[in-house]
mmCIF file with all atom_site columns, C-alpha atoms in Angstrom:
data_model
loop_
_atom_site.group_PDB
_atom_site.id
_atom_site.type_symbol
_atom_site.label_atom_id
_atom_site.label_alt_id
_atom_site.label_comp_id
_atom_site.label_asym_id
_atom_site.label_entity_id
_atom_site.label_seq_id
_atom_site.pdbx_PDB_ins_code
_atom_site.Cartn_x
_atom_site.Cartn_y
_atom_site.Cartn_z
_atom_site.occupancy
_atom_site.B_iso_or_equiv
_atom_site.pdbx_formal_charge
_atom_site.auth_seq_id
_atom_site.auth_comp_id
_atom_site.auth_asym_id
_atom_site.auth_atom_id
_atom_site.pdbx_PDB_model_num
ATOM 1   C CA . UNK A 1 1   ? 10.900  -11.069 20.413  1.00 0.00 ? 11  UNK A CA 1
ATOM 2   C CA . UNK A 1 2   ? 12.859  -8.908  18.262  1.00 0.00 ? 12  UNK A CA 1
ATOM 3   C CA . UNK A 1 3   ? 10.637  -6.456  15.824  1.00 0.00 ? 13  UNK A CA 1
ATOM 4   C CA . UNK A 1 4   ? 11.724  -3.499  13.985  1.00 0.00 ? 14  UNK A CA 1
ATOM 5   C CA . UNK A 1 5   ? 9.605   -1.060  11.666  1.00 0.00 ? 15  UNK A CA 1
ATOM 6   C CA . UNK A 1 6   ? 10.890  -1.757  8.421   1.00 0.00 ? 16  UNK A CA 1
ATOM 7   C CA . UNK A 1 7   ? 8.191   0.175   6.013   1.00 0.00 ? 17  UNK A CA 1
ATOM 8   C CA . UNK A 1 8   ? 5.579   2.676   6.578   1.00 0.00 ? 18  UNK A CA 1
ATOM 9   C CA . UNK A 1 9   ? 3.279   3.804   3.661   1.00 0.00 ? 19  UNK A CA 1
ATOM 10  C CA . UNK A 1 10  ? 2.212   7.178   2.437   1.00 0.00 ? 20  UNK A CA 1
ATOM 11  C CA . UNK A 1 11  ? -0.195  7.923   -0.430  1.00 0.00 ? 21  UNK A CA 1
ATOM 12  C CA . UNK A 1 12  ? 0.629   9.646   -3.343  1.00 0.00 ? 22  UNK A CA 1
ATOM 13  C CA . UNK A 1 13  ? -1.071  11.423  -6.043  1.00 0.00 ? 23  UNK A CA 1
ATOM 14  C CA . UNK A 1 14  ? 1.447   12.262  -8.347  1.00 0.00 ? 24  UNK A CA 1
ATOM 15  C CA . UNK A 1 15  ? 4.515   9.998   -8.168  1.00 0.00 ? 25  UNK A CA 1
ATOM 16  C CA . UNK A 1 16  ? 7.176   12.319  -9.974  1.00 0.00 ? 26  UNK A CA 1
ATOM 17  C CA . UNK A 1 17  ? 6.261   14.981  -7.345  1.00 0.00 ? 27  UNK A CA 1
ATOM 18  C CA . UNK A 1 18  ? 6.431   12.803  -4.328  1.00 0.00 ? 28  UNK A CA 1
ATOM 19  C CA . UNK A 1 19  ? 9.632   11.388  -5.659  1.00 0.00 ? 29  UNK A CA 1
ATOM 20  C CA . UNK A 1 20  ? 11.164  14.943  -6.045  1.00 0.00 ? 30  UNK A CA 1
ATOM 21  C CA . UNK A 1 21  ? 10.176  15.761  -2.628  1.00 0.00 ? 31  UNK A CA 1
ATOM 22  C CA . UNK A 1 22  ? 11.700  12.679  -0.774  1.00 0.00 ? 32  UNK A CA 1
ATOM 23  C CA . UNK A 1 23  ? 14.691  12.297  -3.133  1.00 0.00 ? 33  UNK A CA 1
ATOM 24  C CA . UNK A 1 24  ? 15.745  16.018  -3.880  1.00 0.00 ? 34  UNK A CA 1
ATOM 25  C CA . UNK A 1 25  ? 14.270  17.939  -0.834  1.00 0.00 ? 35  UNK A CA 1
ATOM 26  C CA . UNK A 1 26  ? 14.799  15.186  2.157   1.00 0.00 ? 36  UNK A CA 1
ATOM 27  C CA . UNK A 1 27  ? 17.884  13.751  0.271   1.00 0.00 ? 37  UNK A CA 1
ATOM 28  C CA . UNK A 1 28  ? 16.226  10.070  0.830   1.00 0.00 ? 38  UNK A CA 1
ATOM 29  C CA . UNK A 1 29  ? 17.864  7.195   -1.436  1.00 0.00 ? 39  UNK A CA 1
ATOM 30  C CA . UNK A 1 30  ? 15.144  5.647   -3.960  1.00 0.00 ? 40  UNK A CA 1
ATOM 31  C CA . UNK A 1 31  ? 15.346  1.768   -3.407  1.00 0.00 ? 41  UNK A CA 1
ATOM 32  C CA . UNK A 1 32  ? 12.647  0.822   -5.797  1.00 0.00 ? 42  UNK A CA 1
ATOM 33  C CA . UNK A 1 33  ? 10.255  2.516   -8.505  1.00 0.00 ? 43  UNK A CA 1
ATOM 34  C CA . UNK A 1 34  ? 7.812   -0.074  -9.892  1.00 0.00 ? 44  UNK A CA 1
ATOM 35  C CA . UNK A 1 35  ? 4.600   0.214   -11.732 1.00 0.00 ? 45  UNK A CA 1
ATOM 36  C CA . UNK A 1 36  ? 4.037   3.022   -14.471 1.00 0.00 ? 46  UNK A CA 1
ATOM 37  C CA . UNK A 1 37  ? 2.101   6.175   -14.690 1.00 0.00 ? 47  UNK A CA 1
ATOM 38  C CA . UNK A 1 38  ? 0.410   7.267   -11.633 1.00 0.00 ? 48  UNK A CA 1
ATOM 39  C CA . UNK A 1 39  ? 0.162   3.553   -10.411 1.00 0.00 ? 49  UNK A CA 1
ATOM 40  C CA . UNK A 1 40  ? 3.692   3.401   -9.123  1.00 0.00 ? 50  UNK A CA 1
ATOM 41  C CA . UNK A 1 41  ? 5.108   2.156   -5.786  1.00 0.00 ? 51  UNK A CA 1
ATOM 42  C CA . UNK A 1 42  ? 8.210   3.928   -4.893  1.00 0.00 ? 52  UNK A CA 1
ATOM 43  C CA . UNK A 1 43  ? 10.310  2.783   -1.681  1.00 0.00 ? 53  UNK A CA 1
ATOM 44  C CA . UNK A 1 44  ? 12.646  5.660   -0.435  1.00 0.00 ? 54  UNK A CA 1
ATOM 45  C CA . UNK A 1 45  ? 14.848  5.972   2.821   1.00 0.00 ? 55  UNK A CA 1
ATOM 46  C CA . UNK A 1 46  ? 17.527  7.985   4.484   1.00 0.00 ? 56  UNK A CA 1
ATOM 47  C CA . UNK A 1 47  ? 20.818  7.161   2.997   1.00 0.00 ? 57  UNK A CA 1
ATOM 48  C CA . UNK A 1 48  ? 22.952  4.467   4.983   1.00 0.00 ? 58  UNK A CA 1
ATOM 49  C CA . UNK A 1 49  ? 19.513  3.104   6.865   1.00 0.00 ? 59  UNK A CA 1
ATOM 50  C CA . UNK A 1 50  ? 18.552  0.438   4.638   1.00 0.00 ? 60  UNK A CA 1
ATOM 51  C CA . UNK A 1 51  ? 16.405  -1.001  7.174   1.00 0.00 ? 61  UNK A CA 1
ATOM 52  C CA . UNK A 1 52  ? 13.816  1.747   7.260   1.00 0.00 ? 62  UNK A CA 1
ATOM 53  C CA . UNK A 1 53  ? 11.891  3.113   4.399   1.00 0.00 ? 63  UNK A CA 1
ATOM 54  C CA . UNK A 1 54  ? 8.647   4.712   3.226   1.00 0.00 ? 64  UNK A CA 1
ATOM 55  C CA . UNK A 1 55  ? 6.691   3.102   0.743   1.00 0.00 ? 65  UNK A CA 1
ATOM 56  C CA . UNK A 1 56  ? 4.940   5.814   -1.632  1.00 0.00 ? 66  UNK A CA 1
ATOM 57  C CA . UNK A 1 57  ? 1.773   4.203   -3.163  1.00 0.00 ? 67  UNK A CA 1
ATOM 58  C CA . UNK A 1 58  ? -1.515  5.066   -5.120  1.00 0.00 ? 68  UNK A CA 1
ATOM 59  C CA . UNK A 1 59  ? -4.187  5.245   -2.807  1.00 0.00 ? 69  UNK A CA 1
ATOM 60  C CA . UNK A 1 60  ? -6.397  3.716   -5.126  1.00 0.00 ? 70  UNK A CA 1
ATOM 61  C CA . UNK A 1 61  ? -4.584  0.612   -5.698  1.00 0.00 ? 71  UNK A CA 1
ATOM 62  C CA . UNK A 1 62  ? -6.257  -1.431  -2.812  1.00 0.00 ? 72  UNK A CA 1
ATOM 63  C CA . UNK A 1 63  ? -9.127  -3.442  -4.338  1.00 0.00 ? 73  UNK A CA 1
ATOM 64  C CA . UNK A 1 64  ? -10.778 -3.715  -1.335  1.00 0.00 ? 74  UNK A CA 1
ATOM 65  C CA . UNK A 1 65  ? -11.331 0.116   -1.159  1.00 0.00 ? 75  UNK A CA 1
ATOM 66  C CA . UNK A 1 66  ? -14.762 0.916   -2.481  1.00 0.00 ? 76  UNK A CA 1
ATOM 67  C CA . UNK A 1 67  ? -15.270 4.143   -4.760  1.00 0.00 ? 77  UNK A CA 1
ATOM 68  C CA . UNK A 1 68  ? -16.933 6.000   -1.510  1.00 0.00 ? 78  UNK A CA 1
ATOM 69  C CA . UNK A 1 69  ? -13.676 5.244   0.305   1.00 0.00 ? 79  UNK A CA 1
ATOM 70  C CA . UNK A 1 70  ? -11.434 6.269   -2.479  1.00 0.00 ? 80  UNK A CA 1
ATOM 71  C CA . UNK A 1 71  ? -13.382 9.503   -2.989  1.00 0.00 ? 81  UNK A CA 1
ATOM 72  C CA . UNK A 1 72  ? -12.972 10.077  1.066   1.00 0.00 ? 82  UNK A CA 1
ATOM 73  C CA . UNK A 1 73  ? -9.370  9.465   0.863   1.00 0.00 ? 83  UNK A CA 1
ATOM 74  C CA . UNK A 1 74  ? -8.701  11.617  -1.860  1.00 0.00 ? 84  UNK A CA 1
ATOM 75  C CA . UNK A 1 75  ? -10.587 14.602  -0.174  1.00 0.00 ? 85  UNK A CA 1
ATOM 76  C CA . UNK A 1 76  ? -8.581  13.760  2.941   1.00 0.00 ? 86  UNK A CA 1
ATOM 77  C CA . UNK A 1 77  ? -5.230  13.962  0.899   1.00 0.00 ? 87  UNK A CA 1
ATOM 78  C CA . UNK A 1 78  ? -6.261  17.462  -0.541  1.00 0.00 ? 88  UNK A CA 1
ATOM 79  C CA . UNK A 1 79  ? -7.035  18.780  2.739   1.00 0.00 ? 89  UNK A CA 1
ATOM 80  C CA . UNK A 1 80  ? -3.820  17.340  4.531   1.00 0.00 ? 90  UNK A CA 1
ATOM 81  C CA . UNK A 1 81  ? -5.770  15.193  6.938   1.00 0.00 ? 91  UNK A CA 1
ATOM 82  C CA . UNK A 1 82  ? -4.948  11.631  5.723   1.00 0.00 ? 92  UNK A CA 1
ATOM 83  C CA . UNK A 1 83  ? -1.393  10.634  5.691   1.00 0.00 ? 93  UNK A CA 1
ATOM 84  C CA . UNK A 1 84  ? 1.575   11.970  8.395   1.00 0.00 ? 94  UNK A CA 1
ATOM 85  C CA . UNK A 1 85  ? 4.941   10.773  9.477   1.00 0.00 ? 95  UNK A CA 1
ATOM 86  C CA . UNK A 1 86  ? 7.381   11.741  12.044  1.00 0.00 ? 96  UNK A CA 1
ATOM 87  C CA . UNK A 1 87  ? 10.906  12.298  11.190  1.00 0.00 ? 97  UNK A CA 1
ATOM 88  C CA . UNK A 1 88  ? 14.091  13.090  13.314  1.00 0.00 ? 98  UNK A CA 1
ATOM 89  C CA . UNK A 1 89  ? 17.198  15.246  12.588  1.00 0.00 ? 99  UNK A CA 1
ATOM 90  C CA . UNK A 1 90  ? 20.029  16.466  14.999  1.00 0.00 ? 100 UNK A CA 1
ATOM 91  C CA . UNK A 1 91  ? 20.005  19.889  13.259  1.00 0.00 ? 101 UNK A CA 1
ATOM 92  C CA . UNK A 1 92  ? 16.374  21.059  12.850  1.00 0.00 ? 102 UNK A CA 1
ATOM 93  C CA . UNK A 1 93  ? 17.551  24.592  11.631  1.00 0.00 ? 103 UNK A CA 1
ATOM 94  C CA . UNK A 1 94  ? 19.561  23.244  9.120   1.00 0.00 ? 104 UNK A CA 1
ATOM 95  C CA . UNK A 1 95  ? 16.891  20.573  7.896   1.00 0.00 ? 105 UNK A CA 1
ATOM 96  C CA . UNK A 1 96  ? 14.143  23.219  7.912   1.00 0.00 ? 106 UNK A CA 1
ATOM 97  C CA . UNK A 1 97  ? 16.070  25.469  5.820   1.00 0.00 ? 107 UNK A CA 1
ATOM 98  C CA . UNK A 1 98  ? 16.856  23.087  3.437   1.00 0.00 ? 108 UNK A CA 1
ATOM 99  C CA . UNK A 1 99  ? 13.469  21.499  3.186   1.00 0.00 ? 109 UNK A CA 1
ATOM 100 C CA . UNK A 1 100 ? 11.926  25.166  3.009   1.00 0.00 ? 110 UNK A CA 1
ATOM 101 C CA . UNK A 1 101 ? 14.114  26.238  0.358   1.00 0.00 ? 111 UNK A CA 1
ATOM 102 C CA . UNK A 1 102 ? 12.838  23.246  -1.705  1.00 0.00 ? 112 UNK A CA 1
ATOM 103 C CA . UNK A 1 103 ? 9.619   25.565  -2.019  1.00 0.00 ? 113 UNK A CA 1
ATOM 104 C CA . UNK A 1 104 ? 7.761   23.120  0.248   1.00 0.00 ? 114 UNK A CA 1
ATOM 105 C CA . UNK A 1 105 ? 4.311   24.139  2.275   1.00 0.00 ? 115 UNK A CA 1
ATOM 106 C CA . UNK A 1 106 ? 5.446   24.859  5.565   1.00 0.00 ? 116 UNK A CA 1
ATOM 107 C CA . UNK A 1 107 ? 2.613   24.061  8.201   1.00 0.00 ? 117 UNK A CA 1
ATOM 108 C CA . UNK A 1 108 ? 5.075   24.712  11.239  1.00 0.00 ? 118 UNK A CA 1
ATOM 109 C CA . UNK A 1 109 ? 8.500   26.613  11.694  1.00 0.00 ? 119 UNK A CA 1
ATOM 110 C CA . UNK A 1 110 ? 10.642  25.221  14.220  1.00 0.00 ? 120 UNK A CA 1
ATOM 111 C CA . UNK A 1 111 ? 8.880   25.434  17.450  1.00 0.00 ? 121 UNK A CA 1
ATOM 112 C CA . UNK A 1 112 ? 9.513   24.089  21.251  1.00 0.00 ? 122 UNK A CA 1
ATOM 113 C CA . UNK A 1 113 ? 6.558   22.288  21.821  1.00 0.00 ? 123 UNK A CA 1
ATOM 114 C CA . UNK A 1 114 ? 4.919   22.187  25.627  1.00 0.00 ? 124 UNK A CA 1
ATOM 115 C CA . UNK A 1 115 ? 6.006   18.751  26.239  1.00 0.00 ? 125 UNK A CA 1
ATOM 116 C CA . UNK A 1 116 ? 9.472   19.224  25.252  1.00 0.00 ? 126 UNK A CA 1
ATOM 117 C CA . UNK A 1 117 ? 10.075  18.552  21.815  1.00 0.00 ? 127 UNK A CA 1
ATOM 118 C CA . UNK A 1 118 ? 11.309  20.838  19.131  1.00 0.00 ? 128 UNK A CA 1
ATOM 119 C CA . UNK A 1 119 ? 9.969   20.125  15.666  1.00 0.00 ? 129 UNK A CA 1
ATOM 120 C CA . UNK A 1 120 ? 8.652   21.989  12.564  1.00 0.00 ? 130 UNK A CA 1
ATOM 121 C CA . UNK A 1 121 ? 5.985   20.570  9.944   1.00 0.00 ? 131 UNK A CA 1
ATOM 122 C CA . UNK A 1 122 ? 5.615   20.564  6.239   1.00 0.00 ? 132 UNK A CA 1
ATOM 123 C CA . UNK A 1 123 ? 3.391   18.911  3.524   1.00 0.00 ? 133 UNK A CA 1
ATOM 124 C CA . UNK A 1 124 ? 4.626   16.695  1.031   1.00 0.00 ? 134 UNK A CA 1
ATOM 125 C CA . UNK A 1 125 ? 3.123   16.803  -2.346  1.00 0.00 ? 135 UNK A CA 1
ATOM 126 C CA . UNK A 1 126 ? 0.244   14.842  -1.681  1.00 0.00 ? 136 UNK A CA 1
ATOM 127 C CA . UNK A 1 127 ? -0.708  16.554  1.242   1.00 0.00 ? 137 UNK A CA 1
ATOM 128 C CA . UNK A 1 128 ? 0.722   14.144  3.686   1.00 0.00 ? 138 UNK A CA 1
ATOM 129 C CA . UNK A 1 129 ? 1.895   15.808  6.978   1.00 0.00 ? 139 UNK A CA 1
ATOM 130 C CA . UNK A 1 130 ? 5.811   15.481  7.729   1.00 0.00 ? 140 UNK A CA 1
ATOM 131 C CA . UNK A 1 131 ? 6.803   16.496  10.980  1.00 0.00 ? 141 UNK A CA 1
ATOM 132 C CA . UNK A 1 132 ? 10.559  16.485  11.759  1.00 0.00 ? 142 UNK A CA 1
ATOM 133 C CA . UNK A 1 133 ? 11.515  16.454  15.232  1.00 0.00 ? 143 UNK A CA 1
ATOM 134 C CA . UNK A 1 134 ? 14.999  17.496  16.748  1.00 0.00 ? 144 UNK A CA 1
ATOM 135 C CA . UNK A 1 135 ? 16.896  14.790  18.277  1.00 0.00 ? 145 UNK A CA 1
ATOM 136 C CA . UNK A 1 136 ? 20.201  15.155  20.154  1.00 0.00 ? 146 UNK A CA 1
#
């Protein structure tokens, strides 16, 4: 069996703010941007890695979500407890400096974790937790 992770999804509540974070702060390339207004599906990914993408999607777009579920998702996004992603870089300190300069909410500065990983964490404009770990 040959399976790869192609795309994962994160919710957004402001597509322009999310696009600015992933494109301008993290340096991801925009692969598609469809829809209009707040109902936009934006696919971004690291430059030179076309097989790996993040789909930034409006959380209310799924017709199977009830109003109560939508309200709960919106509340969890506001608290930063709904979506998260783990990214990796060979130079955590340089990445942290660049992301921090982007006026981003820092959750954790670069830290050596007790389990051996060195990482940092931010919130994107929708409240999603973005952890970045150092890989060598």
